[in-house]
PDB file of C-alpha atoms in Angstrom:
ATOM      1  CA  UNK E   1     112.634 117.821 112.629  1.00 41.00           C
ATOM      2  CA  UNK E   2     112.143 119.672 109.753  1.00 39.00           C
ATOM      3  CA  UNK E   3     114.817 120.273 106.787  1.00 35.00           C
ATOM      4  CA  UNK E   4     114.816 124.104 106.355  1.00 43.00           C
ATOM      5  CA  UNK E   5     115.182 125.975 103.131  1.00 43.00           C
ATOM      6  CA  UNK E   6     114.579 129.493 101.590  1.00 44.00           C
ATOM      7  CA  UNK E   7     111.624 129.145  98.910  1.00 49.00           C
ATOM      8  CA  UNK E   8     110.426 131.555  96.272  1.00 49.00           C
ATOM      9  CA  UNK E   9     106.959 131.621  96.064  1.00 50.00           C
ATOM     10  CA  UNK E  10     105.388 133.360  93.697  1.00 50.00           C
ATOM     11  CA  UNK E  11     106.852 137.135  92.464  1.00 55.00           C
ATOM     12  CA  UNK E  12     110.423 137.758  93.890  1.00 53.00           C
ATOM     13  CA  UNK E  13     109.469 140.346  96.158  1.00 51.00           C
ATOM     14  CA  UNK E  14     105.935 137.579  97.574  1.00 56.00           C
ATOM     15  CA  UNK E  15     109.686 135.183  98.308  1.00 72.00           C
ATOM     16  CA  UNK E  16     108.887 133.870 102.042  1.00 79.00           C
ATOM     17  CA  UNK E  17     110.758 130.630 104.022  1.00 83.00           C
ATOM     18  CA  UNK E  18     109.161 127.971 104.834  1.00 87.00           C
ATOM     19  CA  UNK E  19     109.882 125.296 107.252  1.00 88.00           C
ATOM     20  CA  UNK E  20     108.114 122.663 108.152  1.00 90.00           C
ATOM     21  CA  UNK E  21     108.776 120.133 111.370  1.00 90.00           C
ATOM     22  CA  UNK E  22     107.381 117.151 112.534  1.00 91.00           C
ATOM     23  CA  UNK E  23     106.957 116.741 116.334  1.00 88.00           C
ATOM     24  CA  UNK E  24     108.644 113.171 117.015  1.00 81.00           C
ATOM     25  CA  UNK E  25     108.369 109.526 115.350  1.00 85.00           C
ATOM     26  CA  UNK E  26     104.729 108.156 114.325  1.00 94.00           C
ATOM     27  CA  UNK E  27     103.151 105.032 114.461  1.00 96.00           C
ATOM     28  CA  UNK E  28     100.454 103.347 112.069  1.00 97.00           C
ATOM     29  CA  UNK E  29      97.244 104.460 113.597  1.00 96.00           C
ATOM     30  CA  UNK E  30      98.777 107.562 115.433  1.00 95.00           C
ATOM     31  CA  UNK E  31      99.152 111.260 115.325  1.00 95.00           C
ATOM     32  CA  UNK E  32     101.550 113.385 113.321  1.00 94.00           C
ATOM     33  CA  UNK E  33     102.161 116.442 114.471  1.00 94.00           C
ATOM     34  CA  UNK E  34     104.151 119.198 113.932  1.00 93.00           C
ATOM     35  CA  UNK E  35     103.719 122.614 112.874  1.00 93.00           C
ATOM     36  CA  UNK E  36     104.858 125.251 109.619  1.00 92.00           C
ATOM     37  CA  UNK E  37     106.671 127.525 110.410  1.00 91.00           C
ATOM     38  CA  UNK E  38     106.747 131.178 108.088  1.00 90.00           C
ATOM     39  CA  UNK E  39     108.211 134.226 107.657  1.00 87.00           C
ATOM     40  CA  UNK E  40     107.156 136.971 105.246  1.00 85.00           C
ATOM     41  CA  UNK E  41     108.416 138.436 102.636  1.00 82.00           C
ATOM     42  CA  UNK E  42     108.914 141.645 101.734  1.00 84.00           C
ATOM     43  CA  UNK E  43     105.347 143.139 100.469  1.00 84.00           C
ATOM     44  CA  UNK E  44     101.750 141.062 102.384  1.00 85.00           C
ATOM     45  CA  UNK E  45     101.695 137.207 100.662  1.00 83.00           C
ATOM     46  CA  UNK E  46      98.040 135.533 100.782  1.00 85.00           C
ATOM     47  CA  UNK E  47      97.732 132.144 101.560  1.00 88.00           C
ATOM     48  CA  UNK E  48      94.747 129.780 100.771  1.00 88.00           C
ATOM     49  CA  UNK E  49      96.152 126.883 102.070  1.00 86.00           C
ATOM     50  CA  UNK E  50      99.019 125.184 103.783  1.00 91.00           C
ATOM     51  CA  UNK E  51      98.805 120.883 103.335  1.00 91.00           C
ATOM     52  CA  UNK E  52     101.003 118.161 103.855  1.00 92.00           C
ATOM     53  CA  UNK E  53     100.998 114.726 101.537  1.00 93.00           C
ATOM     54  CA  UNK E  54     102.215 112.330 103.490  1.00 95.00           C
ATOM     55  CA  UNK E  55     104.510 110.054 100.771  1.00 96.00           C
ATOM     56  CA  UNK E  56     105.675 106.528  99.959  1.00 97.00           C
ATOM     57  CA  UNK E  57     108.989 105.516  97.887  1.00 95.00           C
ATOM     58  CA  UNK E  58     107.294 101.934  97.386  1.00 93.00           C
ATOM     59  CA  UNK E  59     107.574  99.785  93.391  1.00 88.00           C
ATOM     60  CA  UNK E  60     105.678  99.538  91.453  1.00 82.00           C
ATOM     61  CA  UNK E  61     104.585  96.289  89.307  1.00 77.00           C
ATOM     62  CA  UNK E  62     107.634  97.044  86.278  1.00 77.00           C
ATOM     63  CA  UNK E  63     109.860  96.860  89.864  1.00 80.00           C
ATOM     64  CA  UNK E  64     110.521 101.125  88.527  1.00 87.00           C
ATOM     65  CA  UNK E  65     110.536 103.137  92.029  1.00 90.00           C
ATOM     66  CA  UNK E  66     107.878 105.474  92.778  1.00 92.00           C
ATOM     67  CA  UNK E  67     106.134 107.618  95.214  1.00 93.00           C
ATOM     68  CA  UNK E  68     102.830 106.446  96.722  1.00 94.00           C
ATOM     69  CA  UNK E  69     100.625 108.947  98.671  1.00 95.00           C
ATOM     70  CA  UNK E  70      99.204 107.777 101.610  1.00 95.00           C
ATOM     71  CA  UNK E  71      97.110 110.856 103.050  1.00 93.00           C
ATOM     72  CA  UNK E  72      97.456 115.046 103.238  1.00 92.00           C
ATOM     73  CA  UNK E  73      96.653 117.211 106.563  1.00 89.00           C
ATOM     74  CA  UNK E  74      95.576 120.570 106.266  1.00 91.00           C
ATOM     75  CA  UNK E  75      97.536 122.928 108.808  1.00 91.00           C
ATOM     76  CA  UNK E  76      96.065 125.931 110.457  1.00 90.00           C
ATOM     77  CA  UNK E  77      94.460 128.687 110.816  1.00 88.00           C
ATOM     78  CA  UNK E  78      94.378 128.231 106.704  1.00 81.00           C
ATOM     79  CA  UNK E  79      93.327 130.730 104.596  1.00 87.00           C
ATOM     80  CA  UNK E  80      95.870 134.223 106.350  1.00 89.00           C
ATOM     81  CA  UNK E  81      97.431 136.819 104.772  1.00 90.00           C
ATOM     82  CA  UNK E  82     101.566 136.743 106.396  1.00 89.00           C
ATOM     83  CA  UNK E  83     102.313 140.605 106.307  1.00 91.00           C
ATOM     84  CA  UNK E  84     105.539 142.022 105.818  1.00 89.00           C
ATOM     85  CA  UNK E  85     107.698 140.679 107.525  1.00 87.00           C
ATOM     86  CA  UNK E  86     105.955 138.587 109.991  1.00 90.00           C
ATOM     87  CA  UNK E  87     106.651 135.380 111.276  1.00 91.00           C
ATOM     88  CA  UNK E  88     103.674 133.181 111.958  1.00 92.00           C
ATOM     89  CA  UNK E  89     103.573 128.764 113.828  1.00 93.00           C
ATOM     90  CA  UNK E  90     100.491 127.549 111.934  1.00 94.00           C
ATOM     91  CA  UNK E  91     100.161 123.512 113.269  1.00 93.00           C
ATOM     92  CA  UNK E  92      98.765 120.602 112.119  1.00 93.00           C
ATOM     93  CA  UNK E  93      97.054 116.896 113.949  1.00 93.00           C
ATOM     94  CA  UNK E  94      95.961 114.021 112.331  1.00 90.00           C
ATOM     95  CA  UNK E  95      95.845 110.740 112.133  1.00 94.00           C
ATOM     96  CA  UNK E  96      98.321 108.819 110.110  1.00 96.00           C
ATOM     97  CA  UNK E  97      95.788 105.315 108.537  1.00 96.00           C
ATOM     98  CA  UNK E  98      96.813 101.777 110.074  1.00 97.00           C
ATOM     99  CA  UNK E  99      98.122 100.895 106.908  1.00 96.00           C
ATOM    100  CA  UNK E 100     100.863 103.599 106.815  1.00 97.00           C
ATOM    101  CA  UNK E 101     103.885 101.525 106.374  1.00 97.00           C
ATOM    102  CA  UNK E 102     106.868 101.475 109.765  1.00 97.00           C
ATOM    103  CA  UNK E 103     110.072 102.944 108.289  1.00 96.00           C
ATOM    104  CA  UNK E 104     112.049 101.704 111.759  1.00 96.00           C
ATOM    105  CA  UNK E 105     111.720  98.670 113.906  1.00 95.00           C
ATOM    106  CA  UNK E 106     113.175  99.220 117.317  1.00 91.00           C
ATOM    107  CA  UNK E 107     115.039 102.041 117.094  1.00 90.00           C
ATOM    108  CA  UNK E 108     116.337 100.465 114.112  1.00 93.00           C
ATOM    109  CA  UNK E 109     115.784 101.708 109.993  1.00 95.00           C
ATOM    110  CA  UNK E 110     114.109  99.305 107.944  1.00 96.00           C
ATOM    111  CA  UNK E 111     114.834 101.250 104.969  1.00 95.00           C
ATOM    112  CA  UNK E 112     111.387 102.673 103.614  1.00 96.00           C
ATOM    113  CA  UNK E 113     111.780 105.916 103.360  1.00 95.00           C
ATOM    114  CA  UNK E 114     108.955 108.146 103.730  1.00 96.00           C
ATOM    115  CA  UNK E 115     108.409 112.112 104.388  1.00 94.00           C
ATOM    116  CA  UNK E 116     106.133 115.360 104.280  1.00 93.00           C
ATOM    117  CA  UNK E 117     105.552 117.098 101.511  1.00 90.00           C
ATOM    118  CA  UNK E 118     104.927 120.518 102.631  1.00 89.00           C
ATOM    119  CA  UNK E 119     102.663 122.536  99.753  1.00 88.00           C
ATOM    120  CA  UNK E 120     100.798 125.865  99.438  1.00 87.00           C
ATOM    121  CA  UNK E 121      98.212 127.574  97.727  1.00 85.00           C
ATOM    122  CA  UNK E 122      97.514 131.007  97.740  1.00 76.00           C
ATOM    123  CA  UNK E 123      93.937 131.152  95.664  1.00 66.00           C
ATOM    124  CA  UNK E 124      92.396 132.526  92.746  1.00 64.00           C
ATOM    125  CA  UNK E 125      93.113 129.022  91.026  1.00 59.00           C
ATOM    126  CA  UNK E 126      96.604 128.501  91.728  1.00 64.00           C
ATOM    127  CA  UNK E 127      97.534 124.577  91.312  1.00 64.00           C
ATOM    128  CA  UNK E 128     100.391 125.765  94.650  1.00 67.00           C
ATOM    129  CA  UNK E 129     103.877 124.741  94.894  1.00 78.00           C
ATOM    130  CA  UNK E 130     105.999 121.895  96.904  1.00 71.00           C
ATOM    131  CA  UNK E 131     107.965 124.248  98.846  1.00 74.00           C
ATOM    132  CA  UNK E 132     109.733 121.804 101.542  1.00 80.00           C
ATOM    133  CA  UNK E 133     110.498 118.329 102.389  1.00 86.00           C
ATOM    134  CA  UNK E 134     110.545 116.015 105.107  1.00 89.00           C
ATOM    135  CA  UNK E 135     112.029 112.874 105.772  1.00 92.00           C
ATOM    136  CA  UNK E 136     108.696 111.051 107.503  1.00 94.00           C
ATOM    137  CA  UNK E 137     109.679 108.513 111.051  1.00 95.00           C
ATOM    138  CA  UNK E 138     107.289 105.624 111.585  1.00 96.00           C
ATOM    139  CA  UNK E 139     108.059 103.361 114.640  1.00 96.00           C
ATOM    140  CA  UNK E 140     106.540 100.148 114.266  1.00 97.00           C
ATOM    141  CA  UNK E 141     103.853  99.299 116.620  1.00 97.00           C
ATOM    142  CA  UNK E 142     103.178  96.724 119.448  1.00 97.00           C
ATOM    143  CA  UNK E 143     100.999  94.309 117.464  1.00 98.00           C
ATOM    144  CA  UNK E 144     104.520  94.074 114.752  1.00 98.00           C
ATOM    145  CA  UNK E 145     107.106  94.033 117.098  1.00 97.00           C
ATOM    146  CA  UNK E 146     105.890  91.050 119.159  1.00 97.00           C
ATOM    147  CA  UNK E 147     105.175  88.957 116.515  1.00 98.00           C
ATOM    148  CA  UNK E 148     108.435  89.974 114.586  1.00 97.00           C
ATOM    149  CA  UNK E 149     110.453  89.591 117.453  1.00 97.00           C
ATOM    150  CA  UNK E 150     108.328  85.958 118.089  1.00 97.00           C
ATOM    151  CA  UNK E 151     109.393  84.692 114.534  1.00 96.00           C
ATOM    152  CA  UNK E 152     113.316  85.615 115.500  1.00 96.00           C
ATOM    153  CA  UNK E 153     113.095  83.247 118.700  1.00 95.00           C
ATOM    154  CA  UNK E 154     112.452  80.436 116.116  1.00 93.00           C
ATOM    155  CA  UNK E 155     114.801  81.626 113.542  1.00 94.00           C
ATOM    156  CA  UNK E 156     113.911  84.369 110.974  1.00 95.00           C
ATOM    157  CA  UNK E 157     115.534  87.440 112.398  1.00 96.00           C
ATOM    158  CA  UNK E 158     114.063  90.567 109.938  1.00 95.00           C
ATOM    159  CA  UNK E 159     116.241  92.320 107.273  1.00 92.00           C
ATOM    160  CA  UNK E 160     114.280  95.234 106.516  1.00 95.00           C
ATOM    161  CA  UNK E 161     110.668  95.599 104.608  1.00 96.00           C
ATOM    162  CA  UNK E 162     109.446  96.507 101.471  1.00 94.00           C
ATOM    163  CA  UNK E 163     106.820  98.858 100.080  1.00 95.00           C
ATOM    164  CA  UNK E 164     105.359  97.649  96.763  1.00 93.00           C
ATOM    165  CA  UNK E 165     102.398  98.568  94.418  1.00 92.00           C
ATOM    166  CA  UNK E 166      99.324  95.684  95.085  1.00 91.00           C
ATOM    167  CA  UNK E 167      96.559  94.554  97.829  1.00 90.00           C
ATOM    168  CA  UNK E 168      95.448  91.618  98.813  1.00 90.00           C
ATOM    169  CA  UNK E 169      93.035  89.560  96.936  1.00 87.00           C
ATOM    170  CA  UNK E 170      89.785  89.443  98.582  1.00 84.00           C
ATOM    171  CA  UNK E 171      90.340  91.309 101.548  1.00 86.00           C
ATOM    172  CA  UNK E 172      89.581  94.687 103.038  1.00 86.00           C
ATOM    173  CA  UNK E 173      91.230  97.644 101.914  1.00 89.00           C
ATOM    174  CA  UNK E 174      92.454 101.080 101.689  1.00 91.00           C
ATOM    175  CA  UNK E 175      95.915 101.749 100.604  1.00 94.00           C
ATOM    176  CA  UNK E 176      96.596 100.338  96.985  1.00 93.00           C
ATOM    177  CA  UNK E 177     101.189  98.815  98.659  1.00 94.00           C
ATOM    178  CA  UNK E 178     102.283  96.126 100.627  1.00 94.00           C
ATOM    179  CA  UNK E 179     105.097  96.416 102.757  1.00 96.00           C
ATOM    180  CA  UNK E 180     106.863  93.166 103.694  1.00 95.00           C
ATOM    181  CA  UNK E 181     108.679  92.216 105.824  1.00 97.00           C
ATOM    182  CA  UNK E 182     112.349  90.591 104.921  1.00 96.00           C
ATOM    183  CA  UNK E 183     112.772  87.781 107.180  1.00 96.00           C
ATOM    184  CA  UNK E 184     115.872  85.816 107.173  1.00 94.00           C
ATOM    185  CA  UNK E 185     116.658  81.824 108.500  1.00 90.00           C
ATOM    186  CA  UNK E 186     119.428  81.388 110.177  1.00 87.00           C
ATOM    187  CA  UNK E 187     118.413  77.456 112.103  1.00 80.00           C
ATOM    188  CA  UNK E 188     118.579  75.459 108.717  1.00 68.00           C
ATOM    189  CA  UNK E 189     115.749  72.734 108.324  1.00 70.00           C
ATOM    190  CA  UNK E 190     115.353  70.017 105.215  1.00 71.00           C
ATOM    191  CA  UNK E 191     111.433  71.214 106.002  1.00 77.00           C
ATOM    192  CA  UNK E 192     112.199  75.553 106.975  1.00 80.00           C
ATOM    193  CA  UNK E 193     112.732  77.862 104.234  1.00 87.00           C
ATOM    194  CA  UNK E 194     115.155  80.173 103.833  1.00 89.00           C
ATOM    195  CA  UNK E 195     113.057  82.871 104.244  1.00 93.00           C
ATOM    196  CA  UNK E 196     110.229  83.880 104.302  1.00 95.00           C
ATOM    197  CA  UNK E 197     108.365  87.007 103.771  1.00 95.00           C
ATOM    198  CA  UNK E 198     105.483  88.818 106.765  1.00 97.00           C
ATOM    199  CA  UNK E 199     102.689  91.180 106.471  1.00 96.00           C
ATOM    200  CA  UNK E 200     100.717  92.999 108.300  1.00 97.00           C
ATOM    201  CA  UNK E 201      97.445  93.992 106.766  1.00 96.00           C
ATOM    202  CA  UNK E 202      96.951  95.832 110.011  1.00 96.00           C
ATOM    203  CA  UNK E 203      93.396  98.384 111.121  1.00 96.00           C
ATOM    204  CA  UNK E 204      92.491  99.261 114.109  1.00 96.00           C
ATOM    205  CA  UNK E 205      91.757  96.031 116.308  1.00 96.00           C
ATOM    206  CA  UNK E 206      94.854  94.711 115.312  1.00 97.00           C
ATOM    207  CA  UNK E 207      96.015  92.825 112.172  1.00 97.00           C
ATOM    208  CA  UNK E 208      96.103  89.864 109.767  1.00 96.00           C
ATOM    209  CA  UNK E 209      99.839  88.573 109.755  1.00 97.00           C
ATOM    210  CA  UNK E 210     100.391  86.909 106.250  1.00 96.00           C
ATOM    211  CA  UNK E 211     103.124  84.409 105.596  1.00 96.00           C
ATOM    212  CA  UNK E 212     105.246  82.988 103.228  1.00 94.00           C
ATOM    213  CA  UNK E 213     108.230  82.329 102.166  1.00 91.00           C
ATOM    214  CA  UNK E 214     110.633  84.928  99.966  1.00 91.00           C
ATOM    215  CA  UNK E 215     109.309  85.357  96.432  1.00 88.00           C
ATOM    216  CA  UNK E 216     111.780  88.442  96.163  1.00 81.00           C
ATOM    217  CA  UNK E 217     111.314  88.509  91.487  1.00 81.00           C
ATOM    218  CA  UNK E 218     107.883  88.284  92.020  1.00 81.00           C
ATOM    219  CA  UNK E 219     105.278  91.130  91.970  1.00 79.00           C
ATOM    220  CA  UNK E 220     101.888  90.177  92.399  1.00 83.00           C
ATOM    221  CA  UNK E 221     101.015  88.971  95.337  1.00 87.00           C
ATOM    222  CA  UNK E 222      98.841  86.250  93.870  1.00 87.00           C
ATOM    223  CA  UNK E 223     102.053  84.437  92.444  1.00 86.00           C
ATOM    224  CA  UNK E 224     104.230  84.996  95.077  1.00 87.00           C
ATOM    225  CA  UNK E 225     103.433  81.371  96.936  1.00 88.00           C
ATOM    226  CA  UNK E 226     100.338  81.322  98.949  1.00 90.00           C
ATOM    227  CA  UNK E 227     100.175  82.977 102.213  1.00 91.00           C
ATOM    228  CA  UNK E 228      99.655  81.095 105.767  1.00 92.00           C
ATOM    229  CA  UNK E 229      98.123  83.615 108.148  1.00 93.00           C
ATOM    230  CA  UNK E 230      96.473  83.914 111.606  1.00 96.00           C
ATOM    231  CA  UNK E 231      94.670  87.169 113.258  1.00 96.00           C
ATOM    232  CA  UNK E 232      96.492  89.095 116.437  1.00 97.00           C
ATOM    233  CA  UNK E 233      94.811  91.576 117.837  1.00 97.00           C
ATOM    234  CA  UNK E 234      97.008  95.165 119.429  1.00 97.00           C
ATOM    235  CA  UNK E 235      94.708  95.005 123.152  1.00 97.00           C
ATOM    236  CA  UNK E 236      95.931  90.558 122.578  1.00 96.00           C
ATOM    237  CA  UNK E 237      99.885  92.219 123.254  1.00 96.00           C
ATOM    238  CA  UNK E 238     102.245  91.355 126.620  1.00 94.00           C
ATOM    239  CA  UNK E 239      98.327  89.463 127.614  1.00 96.00           C
ATOM    240  CA  UNK E 240      98.176  86.664 124.304  1.00 95.00           C
ATOM    241  CA  UNK E 241     101.298  84.432 123.603  1.00 95.00           C
ATOM    242  CA  UNK E 242     101.412  83.914 120.071  1.00 96.00           C
ATOM    243  CA  UNK E 243     104.028  81.479 119.630  1.00 96.00           C
ATOM    244  CA  UNK E 244     101.768  78.406 118.960  1.00 95.00           C
ATOM    245  CA  UNK E 245     100.601  80.366 115.452  1.00 94.00           C
ATOM    246  CA  UNK E 246     104.312  81.320 114.995  1.00 95.00           C
ATOM    247  CA  UNK E 247     105.625  77.503 114.894  1.00 92.00           C
ATOM    248  CA  UNK E 248     102.527  75.939 113.517  1.00 91.00           C
ATOM    249  CA  UNK E 249     102.692  78.572 110.524  1.00 91.00           C
ATOM    250  CA  UNK E 250     106.781  76.995 110.531  1.00 89.00           C
ATOM    251  CA  UNK E 251     105.875  73.994 111.136  1.00 84.00           C
ATOM    252  CA  UNK E 252     102.786  72.947 109.230  1.00 67.00           C
ATOM    253  CA  UNK E 253     102.047  70.886 105.616  1.00 60.00           C
ATOM    254  CA  UNK E 254     105.696  70.751 103.262  1.00 59.00           C
ATOM    255  CA  UNK E 255     105.906  74.595 102.108  1.00 62.00           C
ATOM    256  CA  UNK E 256     105.442  75.071  97.847  1.00 60.00           C
ATOM    257  CA  UNK E 257     108.136  77.159  95.977  1.00 56.00           C
ATOM    258  CA  UNK E 258     105.595  78.054  94.171  1.00 47.00           C
ATOM    259  CA  UNK E 259     101.509  77.588  93.507  1.00 46.00           C
TER     260      UNK E 259
END
C-alpha cells in the first residue's frame, strides 16, 4: 500500500491530499493495478491528468547510483475538476514491460528498489509536480524461480540481484538496464566458479538465460567473462526438465576468468 502524505499543489487554497495505493505485488509482463485517492482543498482545482511513473534504482557505468524510468501509466479518469472538499478515486491498470526487474524471489527481497511516483499536471503549460512515491514489489516469474531452483540444486544459491545501466549486444532489448542475479557456489570444485551471474532476457515467450562467471568489478557487458546461454519458455514451467541445460552450462569447457 502507499505512503499517505499531504502535499500542496499550487497556491495555498489549492492544497489537496494525494494518496496512491498499489494493489498487490506485480509480475514482469503483468498488470500494475492501483488507485489514487484525491481530496479537494479549499477551492476547486482543475487536474489535467495524474501519471504514475515506474522507476528502478540502478548503477550507471561510473558506479554511481541513479534512477531509471521503466514505464509511465495514467490514472483514469483524466481531465477532471476536483471540487472543494471533494473525494475522488482514480484507478490505473496497465501491463509492465517484460523486462521489468523483479525485486522479490519466493517472497525474499533481492535488494532491488522499485517505486511508483505519482505526478499531477494541471494544464496551462504546467510541467507537473511529483506528489507521492510508493514502493513497488515485483515478484520473480515462475520461469525465473524454477531455473534458479535448479541452480540451487547444483550448489549455486541466489544471494541477491543488481540492476545496472546497459544492454546485451546483438539482442533485442526495450529497456536500457540489465538485471543480474548473483549466485554463490556452495559445492567447491576445481572446474567450478566460486560465483555466477545469471541474467534473464525475458519477453512474452520466455527468456534467454545468460550464465557467466561472476565479475562484479566489471560494469560493461563486453568486459565481463563470456556468457553461456540457453532458451526457456514460460509454458514449459512444470512440464520441461531444464536440469540437462543447467548441468551442461556448469560442466562445459573450462570457465575463463576473463575475455
